[in-house]
Coordinates of C-alpha atoms and ligand atoms in Angstrom, one line a residue:
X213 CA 151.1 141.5 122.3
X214 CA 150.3 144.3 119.8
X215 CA 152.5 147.1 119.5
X216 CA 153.3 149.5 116.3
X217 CA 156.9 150.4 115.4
X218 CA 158.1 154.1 116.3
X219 CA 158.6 154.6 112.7
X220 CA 155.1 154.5 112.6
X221 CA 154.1 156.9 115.0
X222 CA 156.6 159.3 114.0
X223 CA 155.6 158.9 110.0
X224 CA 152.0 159.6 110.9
X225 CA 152.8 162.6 112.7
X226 CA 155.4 163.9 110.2
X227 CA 152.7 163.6 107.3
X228 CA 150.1 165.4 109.9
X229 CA 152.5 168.4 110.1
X230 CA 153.2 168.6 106.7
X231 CA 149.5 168.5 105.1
X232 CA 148.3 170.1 108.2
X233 CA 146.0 168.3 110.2
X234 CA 145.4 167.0 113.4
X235 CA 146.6 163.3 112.8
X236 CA 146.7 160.4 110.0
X237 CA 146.7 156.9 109.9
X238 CA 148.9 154.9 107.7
X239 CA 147.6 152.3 105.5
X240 CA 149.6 150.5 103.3
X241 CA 148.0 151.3 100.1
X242 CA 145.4 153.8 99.1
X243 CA 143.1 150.7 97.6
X244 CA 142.8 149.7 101.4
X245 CA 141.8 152.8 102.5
X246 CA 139.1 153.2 100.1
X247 CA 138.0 149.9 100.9
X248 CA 138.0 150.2 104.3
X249 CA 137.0 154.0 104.9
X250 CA 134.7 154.7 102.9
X251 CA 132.4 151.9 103.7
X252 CA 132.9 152.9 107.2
X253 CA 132.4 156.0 106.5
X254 CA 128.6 155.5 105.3
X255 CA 127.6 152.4 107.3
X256 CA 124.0 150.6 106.2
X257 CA 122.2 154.0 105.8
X258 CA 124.6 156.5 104.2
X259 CA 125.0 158.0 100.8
X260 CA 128.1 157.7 98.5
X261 CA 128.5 159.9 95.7
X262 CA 131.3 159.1 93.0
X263 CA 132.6 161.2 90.2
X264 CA 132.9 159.5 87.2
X265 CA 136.3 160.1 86.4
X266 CA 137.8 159.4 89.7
X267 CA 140.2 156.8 90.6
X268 CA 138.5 153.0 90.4
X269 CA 139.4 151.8 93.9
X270 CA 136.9 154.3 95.2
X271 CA 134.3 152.9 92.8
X272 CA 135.3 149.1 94.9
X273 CA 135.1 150.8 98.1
X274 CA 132.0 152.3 97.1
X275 CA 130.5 148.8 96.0
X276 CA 131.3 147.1 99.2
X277 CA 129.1 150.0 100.9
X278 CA 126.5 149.4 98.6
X279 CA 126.4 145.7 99.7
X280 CA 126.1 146.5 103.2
X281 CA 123.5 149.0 101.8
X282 CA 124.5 152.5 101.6
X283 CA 123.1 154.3 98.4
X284 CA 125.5 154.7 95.6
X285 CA 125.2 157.3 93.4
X286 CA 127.5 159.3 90.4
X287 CA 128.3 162.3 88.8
X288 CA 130.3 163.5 85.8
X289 CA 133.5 165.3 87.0
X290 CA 132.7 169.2 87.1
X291 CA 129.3 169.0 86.4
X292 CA 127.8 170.6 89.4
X293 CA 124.9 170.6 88.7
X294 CA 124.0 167.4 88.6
X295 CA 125.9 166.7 91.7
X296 CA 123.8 170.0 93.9
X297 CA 120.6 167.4 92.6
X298 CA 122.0 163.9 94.2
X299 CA 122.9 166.4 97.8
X300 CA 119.6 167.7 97.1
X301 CA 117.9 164.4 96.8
X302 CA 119.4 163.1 99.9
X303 CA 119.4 166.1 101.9
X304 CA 118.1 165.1 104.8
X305 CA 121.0 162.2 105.1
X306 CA 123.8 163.1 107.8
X307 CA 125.9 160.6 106.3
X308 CA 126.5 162.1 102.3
X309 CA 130.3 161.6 101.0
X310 CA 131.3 162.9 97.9
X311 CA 134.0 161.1 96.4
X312 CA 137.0 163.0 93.8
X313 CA 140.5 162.3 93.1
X314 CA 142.4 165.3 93.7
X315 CA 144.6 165.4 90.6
X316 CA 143.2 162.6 88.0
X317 CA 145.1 160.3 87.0
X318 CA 145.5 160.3 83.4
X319 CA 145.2 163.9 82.7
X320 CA 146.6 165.7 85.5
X321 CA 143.6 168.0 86.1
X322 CA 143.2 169.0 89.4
X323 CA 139.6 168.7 91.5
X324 CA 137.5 172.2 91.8
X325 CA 137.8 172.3 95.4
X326 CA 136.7 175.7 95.6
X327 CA 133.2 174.8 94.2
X328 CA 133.0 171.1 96.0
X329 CA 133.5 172.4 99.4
X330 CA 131.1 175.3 99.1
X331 CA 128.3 173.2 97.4
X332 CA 129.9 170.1 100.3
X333 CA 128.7 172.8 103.2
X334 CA 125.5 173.8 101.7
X335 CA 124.2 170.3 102.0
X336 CA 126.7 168.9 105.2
X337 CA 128.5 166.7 102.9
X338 CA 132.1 165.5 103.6
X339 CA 134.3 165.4 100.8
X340 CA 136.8 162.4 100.2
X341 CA 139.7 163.3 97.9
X342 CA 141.8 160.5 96.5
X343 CA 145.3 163.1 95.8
X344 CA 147.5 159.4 95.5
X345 CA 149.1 161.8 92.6
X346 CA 149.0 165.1 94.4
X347 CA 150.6 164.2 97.4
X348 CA 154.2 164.8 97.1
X349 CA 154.3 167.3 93.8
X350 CA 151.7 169.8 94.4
X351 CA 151.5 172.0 97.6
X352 CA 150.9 175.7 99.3
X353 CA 151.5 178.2 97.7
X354 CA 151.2 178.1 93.9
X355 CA 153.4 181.2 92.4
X356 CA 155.0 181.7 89.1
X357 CA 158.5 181.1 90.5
X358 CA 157.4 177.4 92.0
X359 CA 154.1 177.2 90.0
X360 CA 153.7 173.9 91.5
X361 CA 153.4 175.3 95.0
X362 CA 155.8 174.8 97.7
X363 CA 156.2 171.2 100.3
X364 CA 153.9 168.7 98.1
X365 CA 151.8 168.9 100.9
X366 CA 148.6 168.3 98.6
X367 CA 145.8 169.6 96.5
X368 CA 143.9 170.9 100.3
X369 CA 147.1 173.1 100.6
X370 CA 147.5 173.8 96.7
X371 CA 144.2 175.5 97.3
X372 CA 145.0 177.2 100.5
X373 CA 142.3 175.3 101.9
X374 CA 141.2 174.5 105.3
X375 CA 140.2 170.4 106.1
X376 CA 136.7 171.3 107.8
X377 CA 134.8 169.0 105.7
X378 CA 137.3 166.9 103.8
X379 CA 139.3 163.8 104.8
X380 CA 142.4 164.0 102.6
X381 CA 144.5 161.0 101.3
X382 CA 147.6 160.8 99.9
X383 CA 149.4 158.0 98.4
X384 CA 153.4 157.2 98.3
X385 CA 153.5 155.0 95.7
X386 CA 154.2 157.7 93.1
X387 CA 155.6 161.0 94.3
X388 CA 157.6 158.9 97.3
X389 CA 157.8 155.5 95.6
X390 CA 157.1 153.6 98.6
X391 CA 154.2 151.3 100.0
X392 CA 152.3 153.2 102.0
X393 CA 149.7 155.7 102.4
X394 CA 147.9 157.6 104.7
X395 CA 144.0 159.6 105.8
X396 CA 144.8 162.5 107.0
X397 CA 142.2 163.8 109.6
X398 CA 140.8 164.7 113.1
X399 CA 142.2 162.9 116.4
X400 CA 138.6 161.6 117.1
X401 CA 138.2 160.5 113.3
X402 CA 141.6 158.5 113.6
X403 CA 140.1 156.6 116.4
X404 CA 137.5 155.6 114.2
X405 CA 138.7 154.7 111.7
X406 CA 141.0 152.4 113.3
X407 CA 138.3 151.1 114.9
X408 CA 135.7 150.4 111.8
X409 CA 137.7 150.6 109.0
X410 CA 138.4 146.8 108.5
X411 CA 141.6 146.6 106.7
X412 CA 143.2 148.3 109.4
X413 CA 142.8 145.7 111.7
X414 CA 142.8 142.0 109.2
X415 CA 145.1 142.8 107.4
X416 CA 149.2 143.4 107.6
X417 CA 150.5 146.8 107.9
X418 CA 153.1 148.7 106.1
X419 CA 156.8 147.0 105.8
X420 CA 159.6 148.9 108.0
X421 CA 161.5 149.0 104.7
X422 CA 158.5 150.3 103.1
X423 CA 158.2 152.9 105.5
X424 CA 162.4 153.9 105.9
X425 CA 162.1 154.6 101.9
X426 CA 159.3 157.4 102.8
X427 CA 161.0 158.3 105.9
X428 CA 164.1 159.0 103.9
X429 CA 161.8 160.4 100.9
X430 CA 160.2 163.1 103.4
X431 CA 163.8 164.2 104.5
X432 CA 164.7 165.2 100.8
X433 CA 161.3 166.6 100.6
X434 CA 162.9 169.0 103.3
X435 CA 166.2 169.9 101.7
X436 CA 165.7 169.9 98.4
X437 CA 161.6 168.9 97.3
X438 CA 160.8 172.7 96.6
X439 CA 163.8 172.9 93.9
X440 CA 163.0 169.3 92.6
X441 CA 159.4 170.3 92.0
X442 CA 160.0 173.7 90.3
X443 CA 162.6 171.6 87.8
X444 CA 159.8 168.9 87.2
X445 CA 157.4 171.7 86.1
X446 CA 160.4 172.9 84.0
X447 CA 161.0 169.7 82.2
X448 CA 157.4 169.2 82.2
X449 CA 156.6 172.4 80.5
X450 CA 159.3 171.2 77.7
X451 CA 157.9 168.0 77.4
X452 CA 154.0 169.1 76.4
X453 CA 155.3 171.8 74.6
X454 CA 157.8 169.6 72.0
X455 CA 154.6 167.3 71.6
X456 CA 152.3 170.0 70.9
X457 CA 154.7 171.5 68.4
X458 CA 154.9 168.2 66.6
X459 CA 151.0 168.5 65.9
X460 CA 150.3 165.8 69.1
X461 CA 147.0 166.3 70.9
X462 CA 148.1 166.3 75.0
X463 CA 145.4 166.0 77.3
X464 CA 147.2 168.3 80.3
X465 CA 145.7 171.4 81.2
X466 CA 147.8 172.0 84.3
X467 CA 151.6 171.4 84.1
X468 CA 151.5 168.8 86.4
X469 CA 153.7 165.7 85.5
X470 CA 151.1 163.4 83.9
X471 CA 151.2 163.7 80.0
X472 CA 149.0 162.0 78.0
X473 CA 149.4 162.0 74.3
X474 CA 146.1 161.4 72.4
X475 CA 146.7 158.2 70.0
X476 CA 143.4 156.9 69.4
X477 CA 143.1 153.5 68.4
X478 CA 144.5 150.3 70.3
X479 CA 146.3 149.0 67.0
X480 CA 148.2 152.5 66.7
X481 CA 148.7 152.5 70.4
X482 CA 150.6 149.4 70.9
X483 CA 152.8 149.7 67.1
X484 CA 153.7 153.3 68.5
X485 CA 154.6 152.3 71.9
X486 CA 156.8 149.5 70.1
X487 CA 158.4 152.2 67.8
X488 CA 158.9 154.5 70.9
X489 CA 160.8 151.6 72.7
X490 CA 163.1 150.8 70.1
X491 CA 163.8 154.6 70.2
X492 CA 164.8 153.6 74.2
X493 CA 161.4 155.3 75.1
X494 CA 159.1 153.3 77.4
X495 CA 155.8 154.5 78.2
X496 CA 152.7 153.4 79.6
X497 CA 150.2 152.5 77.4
X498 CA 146.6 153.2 78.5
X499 CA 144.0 151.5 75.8
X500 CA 140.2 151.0 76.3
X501 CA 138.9 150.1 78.3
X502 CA 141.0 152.3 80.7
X503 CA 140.3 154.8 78.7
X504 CA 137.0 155.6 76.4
X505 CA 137.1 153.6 72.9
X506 CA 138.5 156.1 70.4
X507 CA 140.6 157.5 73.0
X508 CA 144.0 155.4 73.8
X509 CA 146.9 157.3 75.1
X510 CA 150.5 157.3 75.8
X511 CA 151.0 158.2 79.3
X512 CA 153.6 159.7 79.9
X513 CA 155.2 160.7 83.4
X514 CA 158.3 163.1 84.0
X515 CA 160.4 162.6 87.3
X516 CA 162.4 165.2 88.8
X517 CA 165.6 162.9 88.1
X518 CA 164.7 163.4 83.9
X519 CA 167.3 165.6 82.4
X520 CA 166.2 168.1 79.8
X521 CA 168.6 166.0 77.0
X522 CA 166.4 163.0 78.2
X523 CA 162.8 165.1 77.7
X524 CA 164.3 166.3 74.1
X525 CA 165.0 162.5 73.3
X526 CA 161.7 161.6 74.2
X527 CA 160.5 164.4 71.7
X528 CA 162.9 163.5 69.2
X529 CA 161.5 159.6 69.2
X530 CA 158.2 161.4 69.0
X531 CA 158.6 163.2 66.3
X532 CA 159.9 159.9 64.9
X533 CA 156.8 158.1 65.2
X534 CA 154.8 161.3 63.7
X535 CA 156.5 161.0 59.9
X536 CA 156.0 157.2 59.8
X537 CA 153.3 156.0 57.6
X538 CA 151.5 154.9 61.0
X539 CA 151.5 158.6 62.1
X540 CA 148.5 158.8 64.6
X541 CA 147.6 162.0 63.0
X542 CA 146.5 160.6 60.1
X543 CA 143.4 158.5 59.9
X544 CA 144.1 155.0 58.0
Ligands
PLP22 C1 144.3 158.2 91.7 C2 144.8 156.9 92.2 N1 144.3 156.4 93.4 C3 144.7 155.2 93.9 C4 145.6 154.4 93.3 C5 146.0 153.1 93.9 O1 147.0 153.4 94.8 P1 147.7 152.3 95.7 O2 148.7 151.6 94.9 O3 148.3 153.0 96.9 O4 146.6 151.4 96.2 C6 146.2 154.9 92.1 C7 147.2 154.0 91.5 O5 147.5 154.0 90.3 C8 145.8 156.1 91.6 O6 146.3 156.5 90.4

């Protein structure tokens, strides 16, 4: 006997409602789904193509559909150009996926999806946005009042976007902090994907815990997420701000609630993440290779439960760091 749970069914079409499509299917992490869809997705003959900078789990997905022997093929993130030649190149492919991550994950950019989906049409491409960061902090909306936008119901919405060509996933294991995750998409895609998409079917699903911890995240989302955002933007704002003022290069064009602070080298990183925690500041460190060589960074990320005393502490052990002799401003 196989049955799901009817937390299940009503998760899936609680998410539907709230990023706006027809259904989704729950997975329990977004590395399954990009394992499972997107070689799915492409089959033996199709075409994957990968931005550079976008999450790694797509690059795995991507490899397993080059094994079954779909073409891979990459782009540097924004350069369009480049990416109109590969659609070009494989125009007369019906199975083309461009692959992005909707806000990337160490600076907290956000995806053009204004130019993707126009140059995504042109050429019948779908569009397959990794927004495990997005989902849950940015949504519909955008104003100066709640510049994140309203519901966290995604980058698609941040945009004011429709889903015609794209098949959105979020993640919960950031903005929800639970184990789960979902593709969001058409009733007749759901059926495929739950038929093709091999994960779905070997392997377990998503806890009951797991899923009461997003359940219960999705009802504050309703009473109190818009609020809770507009304050993370707030303490956000403060955050890249102190930094900047202490002479700190922070790689965050957006607001949104990833801050990374330029270091450099992987020595410097780790003896200023040391100095940090004895100043009862614990980041994330992000060395090469995660990052380029030359281009370590503290990565730092806000949470609507920070107090402002907490960002100004977290400045304060900054600025800590930046008179010590083994300032990251100064070349040794
Ligand atoms: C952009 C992005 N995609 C996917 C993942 C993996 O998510 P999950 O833990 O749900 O597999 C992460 C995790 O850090 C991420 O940052």
């Amino acid at each position: 006997l196989v049955a799901s749970p009817e937390i299940y069914n009503y998760l899936e079409e609680e998410i539907s409602n709230l990023v706006g499509t027809e259904a989704c299917v729950i997975f329990p992490t977004v590395t399954l789904i990009s394992i499972g869809v997107l070689p799915a997705f492409v089959g033996k003959t199709g075409v994957l193509i990968l931005d550079k900078s976008g999450h790694e789990t797509m690059y795995e997905g991507a490899k397993i559909a080059r094994d079954n022997g779909a073409t891979l093929e990459s782009f540097e993130k924004d350069d369009f150009s480049s990416l109109e030649e590969i659609l070009k190149k494989h125009e007369s492919n019906n199975r083309k996926v461009i692959m992005v991550d909707g806000v990337y994950s160490m600076t907290g950019d956000y995806a053009n999806l204004p130019k993707l989906v126009k140059l995504a049409k042109k050429y019948k491409a779908l569009i397959y946005i990794d927004d495990a960061h997005g989902f849950g902090v940015i949504g519909e909306n955008p104003t100066n009042e709640f510049p994140l936008g309203k519901k966290g119901n995604g980058i698609v919405k941040y945009f004011g976007m429709e889903y015609d060509n794209i098949i959105y996933v979020g993640g919960c294991s950031k903005a929800y902090s639970s184990l789960a995750a979902f593709v969001a998409c058409s009733k007749e895609m759901k059926t495929f994907i739950e038929a093709f998409a091999t994960p779905y079917d070997l392997s377990g699903p998503c806890p009951i815990a797991s899923l009461s911890t997003l359940l219960q995240g999705l009802n504050i989302n309703k009473e109190s997420g818009d609020n809770r955002r507009k304050k993370l933007f707030d303490l956000t704002s403060r955050a890249i701000n102190g930094l900047r003022g202490l002479g700190y290069d922070v790689l965050n064009k957006t607001g949104f609630p990833i801050i990374s602070v330029l270091i450099g080298d992987t020595e410097k990183l780790i003896k200023t993440a040391n100095m940090l925690f004895d100043e009862g500041i614990l980041v994330t460190v992000a060395p090469y290779p995660m990052v380029r060589k030359g281009e370590d960074v503290h990565r730092i990320t806000i949470t609507s439960a920070n107090t402002e005393d907490e960002v100004d502490k977290l400045i304060n052990a900054f600025s800590k760091v930046r008179v010590n002799k083994i300032d990251p401003l100064h070349q040794s």
